[in-house]
Structures are given as structure tokens and as C-alpha cells.
Amino acid sequence: MTMELTVRNVTFGDGVLICAPITAENENAICDDVKQIMNNPVDVIEWRCDYYAYCQNIDKITKTLGMIRNITDMPIIFTYRTRAEGGEENLIDADVITKTKYIDMIKKVADTGLADIIDVQTEYLGELAKDVINYAKKMNICVIASNHHFDITPENDEMSKIFARMNNAGADILKMAVMPMCEKDVIRFMDFTYDMVNTCNKPVVTMSMGKLGMITRIAGTLTGSAMTFASVTGASAPGQIPAHTMKTLLELTGANNIKKTCNIFLIGFMGCGKSTIAKSLLDKTGKKVIDSDSFIEQEENMTISEMFDMYGEEFFRKKETSFLENLDMNESCIIACGGGMAIRKENVKLMKSKGIVIMLDASCETIYDRVKDDDKRPLLKNNMNTEYIKQLMDTRIQHYVSAADYIVATDGKTPECIADEIVKHLNNLK
């Protein structure tokens, strides 16, 4: 599970952030670029200093960085990309940067406090990387450890070793960009990204470059990549998509804005469609689905009806509470709750502390129509009629309403329509 990192109220590891690069050569153009970026759906700005005409003049760099900061409150990434890893290096008054100059530049930029995040090429620095990263972090600057391959997609073993070195160097965010030679490279790299996201416990940013790898730039909701780079005034790498187009594509994936570490609890009376809606939400969000009743039945190796008959209802209710207590608040699941889950105050407190509670509402006639042929409802045993269902619903409805963060009427709606409504509501919470 990825640990989240918040920089200026922007959270890495919670959905897919959009970062736009500044690639202008002079101060006026750089300031114009910042203003244009601010009018686009962008979360983070990256200043590619290596495009700057005076990219090794620390006084001019500091002044320009200050100008950028005065224009925007957005998180700023400072990046000097060396030519060895695809950098532009538009030099007027200097030669290709040396490691000594590169390290000195990063430390002096960190000293200013004007950048929120600094990109450090850890493979380029080798054993020197850890010292540079530690220096920046002592200045309260976050660090992206980055690695770029403009000619190949390395084998997984090699990439794993690189990620391990970036992680061990102490960086806050781990980034890798590769160039695919074939479709299999793209698929392999997406699968590799997913593994790294679930291994490194830090935000991971990856992209496969060029037209062939373009799909990876919009696939963060599947792979877990925390940020994608999109162009506003100019692209800094092959395959970057315009920011407005990127925003639309991310929204079309369905889950980009839903908090990844947010559990969704579906509550409501038996037969209101919790299990069915959970499956529709799975298709739209990719979140794992847990049916609390089924989970408890598997744990106890008996049906709910058997638990009621052998141990009584109170035994089962305690099992529901135990289920919630043991649920990881960061696991990010859709939980289809049993009909009585929201009756206990301690259950409601646990659900609200670990996620968002959605009530599915349905009429007693709709409920009856859905459960009339189900003989696995112990509370309706010998009472399968609309009158009794209404009586039981009346005793519970206020508990459901009080527990819910949002209520969805389900009568006459398809599961897909209901799931869309829930996703839309959750997106609006951001």
C-alpha cells in the first residue's frame, strides 16, 4: 500500500496528479508559461531548469525560481535533467554540467526554500545520491529520485534494483521513465509499476515514453502511478498529452478522483442491493469488494441462519463489530454491509473512522420483490410479507439515515446508474 505524501495541500498517492513542465528559455516566457498552466487542470508545476538559457547560473536560477513562486502557490518541482538522461541543457555561458556542479546546484536551490520538491538523478550520482537527498530533506524539501531510459525498457530485475537504490537513498517519491521497443514492453512496464507501488510504500511515478507508451500516461488509476506529465506550453518528453485532454481521459477511467485509501461502506435494509451495487462499483473503481455477511460466514464456517439458531442474534452482531474492528482503514475496499450493521453505535463510529458510509434506500415493496424467494433471511423467517418488512424497516430507517454520509434512492434505477451516482458524489468530495 502506498504511503501518501502531501505537499502544499496536494497529495501524492491519492489518485493521479497532473504535472505540467515549464520548458521556456527566458524569464518572461517562463512567467507566461506559469500563468497559462494556472488556467489549466494541473496540480503540480515542474520547472525544467535545463531548458533555461542560464541553466547553470545559480543567481539567475534563484531569481527566476522566486518569480515562479510569486506567481503561484502550486507545488513546484525543480528539475535539472542532465544530457545523459535526456536533458536539454540550453547553455549560453557554461559547458555540460559536472556532478560537482549538479550537486552544488541542488543544494543551493534547497537552501532557498523556493522549490517544494527537487528532482535528483540517483543513478547519475551513485553513492553521492544519499548525501544530496539528506541535505535537501534537512531543508524541508521533498525529493523525487528519478531515472530515465530513452533507448530501452530495462529488464524487470534491473528496474527492481534501480527502484531499491532510489528507495534506499531516502527519496520521498520514486520516478522512472522508459522507452518501449514493442507492445510487450508497455504491458510489462505497467505490470512492473503495479508491483513497485505495492512494494515501495512511497508514491511511485512511471511512464513509458513515445506514442507506443502513451497509454501508460493515463493508466495511473490501474497501475497506481501517482502522477502523470501533461503539456500546456510545451512537452518535456515524447508522448506527453495536453493537460485538458489528460484531465478528460483520467475522468473517463472512473476512479481517478476517488480517494484511494477510502473504504466505501454500503448500508441499508436487506435486499436494497448492496451486494449488487458493490459489484458495479468494483467495475468503476477497481476497489476490492467485501461482503460482510459472506466474510463472517466463512470465518465461522456456518451460515447466518445457523448462527442465529445456535448462538442467537447477539453473537452475530458481535461478529459484525469484530469484522469492522479488524478492517484496515487504508485497505481501500467496498464493503457491502449486513442489514443490521448500522444499528450499533460502535459500528457506525468504526465505519465513519475508516471510510464513507453510503445508504441505499428502497421501498418495502421493492425489498419484498427482491427477497421473497430467499430462504436465507433469518429475520424474515415466517414473516415474509410487506407488512412485516415495513415494520422492521421503520425500526431501522433512522439508524441508517443517521449513519449515512450520503443517501441514494434505488427504486427504478439500474445498478450501473446507482454506481455512477455514488462515484459522482465521491468525486465531488475532493
XYZ file of C-alpha atoms in Angstrom:
430
model
C 0.000 0.000 0.000
C 1.378 3.403 -0.995
C 2.094 5.891 1.758
C 0.640 9.288 0.866
C 2.723 12.469 0.750
C 1.098 15.896 0.982
C 2.830 18.967 -0.460
C 1.003 22.323 -0.275
C -2.378 20.571 0.112
C -1.690 18.351 -2.913
C -1.471 14.661 -2.037
C 0.770 12.240 -3.906
C -0.530 8.680 -3.731
C -4.225 9.664 -3.744
C -5.417 9.415 -7.334
C -3.378 10.627 -10.300
C -1.943 14.146 -10.195
C -1.278 16.134 -13.363
C 2.111 17.852 -13.614
C 2.905 20.370 -16.355
C 6.525 21.201 -17.260
C 7.926 24.670 -17.939
C 10.379 24.458 -20.831
C 10.825 28.119 -21.797
C 14.313 29.585 -22.235
C 13.939 33.079 -20.722
C 12.365 34.690 -17.665
C 9.449 36.424 -19.397
C 8.431 33.282 -21.260
C 8.770 31.234 -18.077
C 6.412 33.584 -16.196
C 3.929 33.496 -19.084
C 4.049 29.696 -19.027
C 3.277 29.620 -15.300
C 0.220 31.832 -15.804
C -1.045 29.613 -18.621
C -0.519 26.488 -16.542
C -2.555 28.006 -13.704
C -5.523 28.268 -16.094
C -5.365 24.572 -16.886
C -6.360 21.437 -14.906
C -2.883 20.995 -13.431
C -1.912 20.049 -9.864
C 1.880 20.441 -9.916
C 4.399 22.550 -11.880
C 7.819 21.248 -12.879
C 10.436 23.797 -13.834
C 12.813 22.099 -16.228
C 15.773 24.333 -15.459
C 17.923 22.593 -18.061
C 15.824 24.325 -20.757
C 16.628 27.725 -19.223
C 19.198 29.803 -21.129
C 21.235 30.373 -17.959
C 20.694 26.919 -16.529
C 23.940 26.833 -14.528
C 23.875 30.392 -13.210
C 22.672 29.902 -9.648
C 21.920 33.601 -9.107
C 19.682 33.751 -12.171
C 18.134 30.390 -11.261
C 17.297 31.625 -7.761
C 15.809 34.851 -9.107
C 13.686 33.026 -11.677
C 12.542 30.452 -9.143
C 11.451 33.335 -6.911
C 9.461 34.809 -9.799
C 7.678 31.493 -10.299
C 6.881 31.249 -6.597
C 5.469 34.796 -6.540
C 3.035 33.885 -9.316
C 1.702 30.581 -7.988
C 1.026 28.669 -4.782
C 1.056 25.359 -6.639
C 3.719 22.796 -5.694
C 6.905 23.432 -7.678
C 9.304 20.680 -8.722
C 12.804 21.889 -9.564
C 14.459 19.667 -12.161
C 17.822 19.889 -13.856
C 17.874 16.975 -16.286
C 21.356 16.040 -17.420
C 22.023 15.236 -21.051
C 22.858 11.652 -20.062
C 19.220 11.171 -19.024
C 17.549 13.155 -21.794
C 18.094 16.737 -20.636
C 18.054 19.700 -22.961
C 20.831 21.825 -21.472
C 20.376 25.019 -23.491
C 23.679 26.503 -22.431
C 24.870 30.052 -23.124
C 27.655 30.502 -20.626
C 28.610 27.014 -19.446
C 29.663 23.554 -20.500
C 27.743 20.330 -19.888
C 27.219 20.081 -16.151
C 29.567 18.049 -13.970
C 28.492 16.008 -10.972
C 30.103 18.549 -8.657
C 28.169 21.435 -10.223
C 24.969 19.375 -10.285
C 25.232 18.623 -6.559
C 26.105 22.226 -5.738
C 23.094 23.466 -7.719
C 20.679 21.125 -5.941
C 21.973 22.138 -2.520
C 21.769 25.856 -3.310
C 18.226 25.508 -4.643
C 17.316 23.612 -1.472
C 18.798 26.458 0.582
C 16.375 28.950 -0.988
C 13.272 27.012 0.069
C 11.554 28.222 -3.109
C 11.019 24.754 -4.592
C 8.765 22.292 -2.792
C 10.288 19.247 -4.462
C 13.682 18.678 -6.069
C 14.360 16.008 -8.673
C 17.565 14.048 -8.008
C 19.029 11.634 -10.572
C 20.175 8.947 -8.170
C 21.753 6.610 -10.729
C 23.737 9.519 -12.152
C 25.054 10.406 -8.687
C 25.621 6.864 -7.486
C 26.851 6.722 -3.889
C 26.674 10.527 -3.652
C 22.876 10.496 -4.011
C 22.069 9.752 -0.377
C 24.055 12.752 0.889
C 22.355 15.094 -1.595
C 18.905 13.789 -0.689
C 19.586 14.066 3.032
C 20.737 17.660 2.555
C 17.532 18.623 0.732
C 15.338 16.912 3.308
C 17.106 18.762 6.140
C 15.958 21.931 4.366
C 12.382 20.513 4.479
C 12.407 19.909 0.725
C 10.838 16.736 -0.656
C 12.850 14.720 -3.148
C 11.924 12.804 -6.283
C 14.520 10.175 -7.121
C 14.412 9.827 -10.892
C 15.822 7.506 -13.521
C 15.365 7.691 -17.296
C 15.962 5.319 -20.200
C 15.400 6.932 -23.609
C 16.533 3.898 -25.564
C 15.105 0.789 -23.847
C 12.777 -0.659 -21.250
C 15.235 -2.492 -18.968
C 14.538 -5.992 -17.732
C 12.429 -6.197 -14.583
C 15.318 -7.374 -12.414
C 17.393 -4.356 -13.385
C 14.497 -1.948 -12.822
C 13.794 -3.519 -9.425
C 17.399 -2.919 -8.385
C 17.171 0.709 -9.506
C 13.975 1.230 -7.509
C 15.612 -0.358 -4.482
C 18.562 2.022 -4.759
C 16.278 5.049 -5.170
C 14.241 3.930 -2.182
C 17.285 3.240 -0.016
C 18.717 6.658 -0.863
C 15.849 8.164 1.125
C 13.794 9.864 -1.591
C 10.135 10.675 -0.919
C 8.879 9.881 -4.439
C 10.317 7.321 -6.875
C 10.176 8.035 -10.615
C 11.194 6.062 -13.694
C 10.697 6.752 -17.396
C 11.489 4.204 -20.103
C 11.246 3.834 -23.870
C 9.313 0.816 -25.198
C 10.530 -1.165 -28.180
C 7.299 -3.143 -28.564
C 3.804 -3.532 -27.109
C 5.008 -6.185 -24.666
C 7.408 -3.653 -23.142
C 4.470 -1.369 -22.360
C 2.386 -4.112 -20.766
C 5.377 -5.414 -18.828
C 6.201 -1.939 -17.514
C 2.620 -1.321 -16.393
C 2.644 -4.620 -14.523
C 6.040 -3.749 -13.039
C 4.717 -0.359 -11.895
C 1.825 -2.042 -10.105
C 4.294 -4.269 -8.244
C 6.506 -1.318 -7.246
C 3.525 0.678 -5.969
C 2.632 -2.201 -3.675
C 6.241 -2.810 -2.617
C 7.950 0.536 -2.059
C 5.480 2.133 0.381
C 6.132 5.504 -1.296
C 4.452 7.337 -4.173
C 5.693 5.901 -7.461
C 5.643 7.803 -10.763
C 6.263 5.984 -14.035
C 5.738 6.465 -17.722
C 6.594 4.623 -20.909
C 7.512 7.303 -23.438
C 6.627 7.912 -27.058
C 3.419 7.149 -28.926
C 3.676 3.458 -28.119
C 3.822 4.121 -24.382
C 1.203 6.869 -24.310
C -1.363 4.588 -22.658
C 0.780 4.469 -19.507
C 0.291 8.202 -19.003
C -3.438 7.724 -18.425
C -3.258 4.336 -16.686
C -2.312 5.515 -13.201
C -5.669 4.501 -11.777
C -4.810 0.926 -12.786
C -1.071 0.819 -12.122
C -1.002 3.148 -9.116
C 1.371 5.691 -10.682
C 0.842 8.821 -8.593
C 1.467 11.497 -11.207
C 1.411 11.982 -14.959
C 3.083 14.688 -17.021
C 0.940 16.684 -19.440
C 1.775 19.604 -21.703
C 0.372 23.129 -21.561
C 3.006 25.335 -23.200
C 5.444 22.673 -24.325
C 6.267 18.998 -23.854
C 9.383 17.902 -21.996
C 9.310 14.292 -23.208
C 7.879 12.353 -26.161
C 4.277 11.221 -25.742
C 3.027 13.930 -23.367
C -0.689 14.671 -23.762
C -2.240 18.184 -23.478
C -3.452 18.867 -19.937
C -7.155 19.356 -20.762
C -7.191 16.126 -22.758
C -5.365 14.365 -19.948
C -7.925 15.536 -17.390
C -10.785 14.218 -19.536
C -9.074 10.875 -20.079
C -8.390 10.445 -16.364
C -12.010 11.229 -15.541
C -13.153 8.649 -18.079
C -11.284 5.976 -16.135
C -13.963 6.470 -13.477
C -11.938 6.341 -10.295
C -9.258 8.988 -10.598
C -10.717 11.360 -8.052
C -11.894 8.804 -5.525
C -9.575 8.694 -2.559
C -7.578 5.509 -2.891
C -7.309 4.935 0.821
C -11.029 5.419 1.374
C -13.266 2.479 2.243
C -16.839 2.714 0.958
C -19.457 1.204 3.276
C -22.809 0.367 1.669
C -25.572 0.168 4.267
C -29.316 -0.312 4.099
C -32.080 -2.812 4.672
C -31.706 -6.372 3.430
C -32.474 -6.613 -0.259
C -31.705 -2.967 -1.035
C -28.996 -4.083 -3.468
C -25.779 -3.643 -1.502
C -24.008 -6.704 -2.932
C -25.133 -5.952 -6.487
C -24.134 -2.279 -6.301
C -20.784 -3.266 -4.785
C -20.031 -5.321 -7.900
C -20.924 -2.369 -10.149
C -18.643 -0.124 -8.081
C -15.867 -2.687 -8.475
C -16.104 -2.275 -12.252
C -15.914 1.516 -11.961
C -13.311 1.966 -9.222
C -11.183 -1.171 -9.174
C -11.610 -1.357 -5.406
C -11.771 -4.750 -3.713
C -15.277 -5.860 -2.654
C -16.002 -7.466 0.713
C -19.464 -8.737 1.639
C -19.529 -8.618 5.445
C -22.132 -11.378 5.781
C -20.198 -13.716 3.484
C -16.932 -12.871 5.253
C -18.387 -13.737 8.666
C -19.949 -16.940 7.331
C -16.570 -18.054 6.005
C -14.830 -17.153 9.259
C -17.340 -19.110 11.342
C -17.854 -21.880 8.786
C -21.627 -21.639 9.099
C -24.476 -19.641 7.627
C -26.002 -16.625 9.347
C -29.209 -18.593 9.868
C -27.218 -21.311 11.629
C -25.525 -18.707 13.843
C -28.909 -17.255 14.791
C -30.287 -20.724 15.570
C -27.260 -21.958 17.541
C -25.984 -18.831 19.308
C -28.599 -16.124 18.883
C -28.603 -12.763 17.110
C -26.294 -11.067 19.641
C -23.478 -13.476 18.744
C -23.728 -12.460 15.103
C -23.875 -8.733 15.929
C -20.629 -9.023 17.890
C -19.051 -10.719 14.897
C -20.074 -7.728 12.757
C -18.345 -5.358 15.180
C -15.246 -7.556 15.225
C -15.208 -7.515 11.420
C -15.148 -3.701 11.406
C -12.513 -3.503 14.130
C -10.153 -5.681 12.107
C -10.748 -3.855 8.819
C -7.709 -1.875 7.671
C -8.715 1.751 7.193
C -6.111 2.014 4.408
C -7.119 -1.143 2.554
C -9.498 0.798 0.298
C -12.423 -1.586 -0.123
C -16.096 -1.521 -0.985
C -17.910 -3.170 1.911
C -21.437 -4.485 1.377
C -22.682 -4.407 4.969
C -25.293 -6.644 6.523
C -28.693 -5.051 7.079
C -28.146 -4.676 10.828
C -24.583 -3.349 10.673
C -25.590 0.290 11.190
C -27.848 -0.403 14.191
C -25.000 -0.465 16.702
C -23.448 2.895 17.565
C -19.984 1.369 17.871
C -20.316 0.008 14.326
C -21.256 3.415 12.953
C -18.312 5.007 14.724
C -15.956 2.405 13.268
C -17.315 2.825 9.739
C -17.054 6.608 9.828
C -13.496 6.419 11.135
C -12.477 4.111 8.289
C -14.347 5.431 5.266
C -17.502 6.897 3.753
C -20.942 5.484 4.546
C -23.461 5.291 1.687
C -27.079 4.356 2.406
C -29.040 2.551 -0.305
C -32.736 3.300 0.125
C -35.604 1.234 -1.295
C -39.344 0.913 -0.686
C -40.723 -2.038 1.270
C -42.451 -3.226 -1.911
C -39.133 -3.260 -3.765
C -37.471 -5.067 -0.862
C -40.195 -7.710 -0.761
C -39.947 -8.287 -4.503
C -36.188 -8.852 -4.177
C -36.168 -11.170 -1.139
C -39.464 -13.054 -1.359
C -37.799 -16.188 -2.743
C -34.766 -16.027 -0.430
C -34.936 -18.508 2.460
C -31.611 -17.322 3.949
C -33.039 -14.271 5.741
C -33.403 -15.324 9.409
C -35.196 -12.129 10.468
C -37.903 -12.761 7.865
C -38.395 -16.400 8.785
C -42.166 -16.992 8.921
C -42.681 -13.258 8.256
C -42.111 -12.916 4.524
C -44.637 -10.172 3.755
C -44.582 -6.438 3.024
C -46.317 -5.506 6.289
C -43.640 -7.098 8.465
C -40.856 -5.771 6.233
C -42.272 -2.263 6.671
C -42.417 -2.686 10.455
C -38.810 -3.853 10.572
C -37.685 -1.100 8.220
C -39.384 1.516 10.399
C -37.306 0.387 13.388
C -34.088 0.728 11.409
C -34.534 3.604 8.985
C -33.452 6.308 11.425
C -30.292 4.370 12.245
C -29.450 4.176 8.539
C -30.123 7.868 7.934
C -28.070 8.942 10.952
C -25.134 6.765 9.912
C -25.101 7.772 6.248
C -22.808 10.359 4.705
C -24.880 10.119 1.532
C -28.231 8.516 0.639
C -29.076 7.017 -2.753
C -32.642 6.152 -3.743
C -32.524 2.873 -5.673
C -36.123 2.273 -6.788
C -36.395 2.105 -10.575
C -32.641 2.507 -11.155
C -30.175 0.063 -12.656
C -27.122 -0.988 -10.613
C -24.876 0.835 -13.091
C -26.876 4.053 -12.713
C -26.677 3.826 -8.916
C -22.941 3.156 -9.025
C -22.446 6.161 -11.324
C -24.309 8.366 -8.848
C -22.115 7.164 -5.976
C -18.900 7.692 -7.954
C -20.010 11.195 -8.942
C -20.727 12.050 -5.315
C -17.373 10.709 -4.139
C -15.546 12.641 -6.852
C -17.223 15.851 -5.694
C -15.888 15.315 -2.173
C -12.335 16.040 -3.350
